């Protein structure tokens, strides 16, 4: 990390570039930033770096390349850097190396997986703070790890994507978990094996490796990537064995960190303490508890932290109840695996789904939840794919597929779902797909759903007033 006077190329002028450049300049590096988007590059005019649009190869004297995580390894610039023998790292790896230079390095508790990362990292942050730690959630959750390291925090609850892990080589967490793995980002990684290998990097130097006993990929990754001597801790949505956390009746319990895990379990919390509800969020809570316990957090802080945790927007948020029907926004369920967890949390569902599946199959999802579906309302580019899966695996489920061209598709979807729902049902937005075919992001999609539900509720209230 001796960068004084060295030339560092930053690939990407987005959030990562804005975070990285000031740190590199503080370390004395000469910095060049490149990006294909000239307008985005111009936003870095005040950061004391040379701006070079669209570079296809590093300048000749480049000593290091720091890339934004979204840049693929096949990008011409990064291929050229590798061929020239120039090390390419991401901002997370840079943050790790800088943190090691400090007298009091922060503890890293790292979370990755296909689904549940942000919920788990939020739960973990809340538990750590309940224990009195100076802790902060950072990484892919929105607050750059580099900024968290520079902030001098005691403990980092770090959410990392497979992209960020791909560009990380030496991070050594105090504890790490791969929550689960399902088809996602295969267009970037090329195969499930490569996707799993990127996730496995989180464990390679970890002191404590946490895995999901109920998820074969999570268990396999732990087995293949845990270093010799690392402690292994499992979590399971069932009675735990020694060395695991799990469920006993209505309790979350710990048989890994107690005084005598072979013969007894420590109570951590009640199932009712976990929000949002549902099996997938119980798994997230157990994962967060395992990481916190590996860091030495007492059981009482686990309960206190889970009770204090406020779910992030667009993650299984109940918007309203109208006519005995609950409306739940889980727009963040952007792939079939996430939608499965969301659907399994409810007994009778009118499902609003659709968008961009990115090549993922929905057959297993539909087969697993067909018995819970009152009806389905489909919208977006790949709605015909979901409709076909419903016809194969749940042919008795009524389907309303909205046609393209509606000016307010979510309003139409909520209206159609309302007509199909009965008292006691849940109208659930769990799209199983990305949103960019119709919205600027999953947040905008969730906002549109919530606005449509509020309008529906106001209309129902107005009709009730008129009838008095």
GROMACS .gro file of C-alpha atoms in nm, residues 17-18 27 107 117 128 156 159-160 181-182 221 248 297 311 318 327 373 377 441 451 457:
model
   22
   17UNK     CA    1  -1.488   0.648  -0.796
   18UNK     CA    2  -1.609   0.936  -0.583
   27UNK     CA    3  -0.199   0.846   0.020
  107UNK     CA    4  -1.353  -0.593   1.294
  117UNK     CA    5  -2.810  -0.951   0.243
  128UNK     CA    6  -2.413  -0.487   1.752
  156UNK     CA    7  -1.819  -0.307   1.031
  159UNK     CA    8  -2.266  -0.641   0.281
  160UNK     CA    9  -2.074  -0.753  -0.027
  181UNK     CA   10  -2.720  -1.906  -0.358
  182UNK     CA   11  -2.959  -1.914  -0.652
  221UNK     CA   12  -1.924  -2.307  -0.036
  248UNK     CA   13  -3.709  -2.464   1.914
  297UNK     CA   14  -2.216  -1.032   2.160
  311UNK     CA   15  -3.686  -0.315   0.794
  318UNK     CA   16  -4.729  -0.404   0.477
  327UNK     CA   17  -5.126  -0.534   0.067
  373UNK     CA   18  -5.201  -1.869  -0.493
  377UNK     CA   19  -5.153  -1.059  -1.190
  441UNK     CA   20  -3.546   0.057  -1.022
  451UNK     CA   21  -4.917   0.481  -0.420
  457UNK     CA   22  -5.761   0.258   0.040
   0.00000   0.00000   0.00000
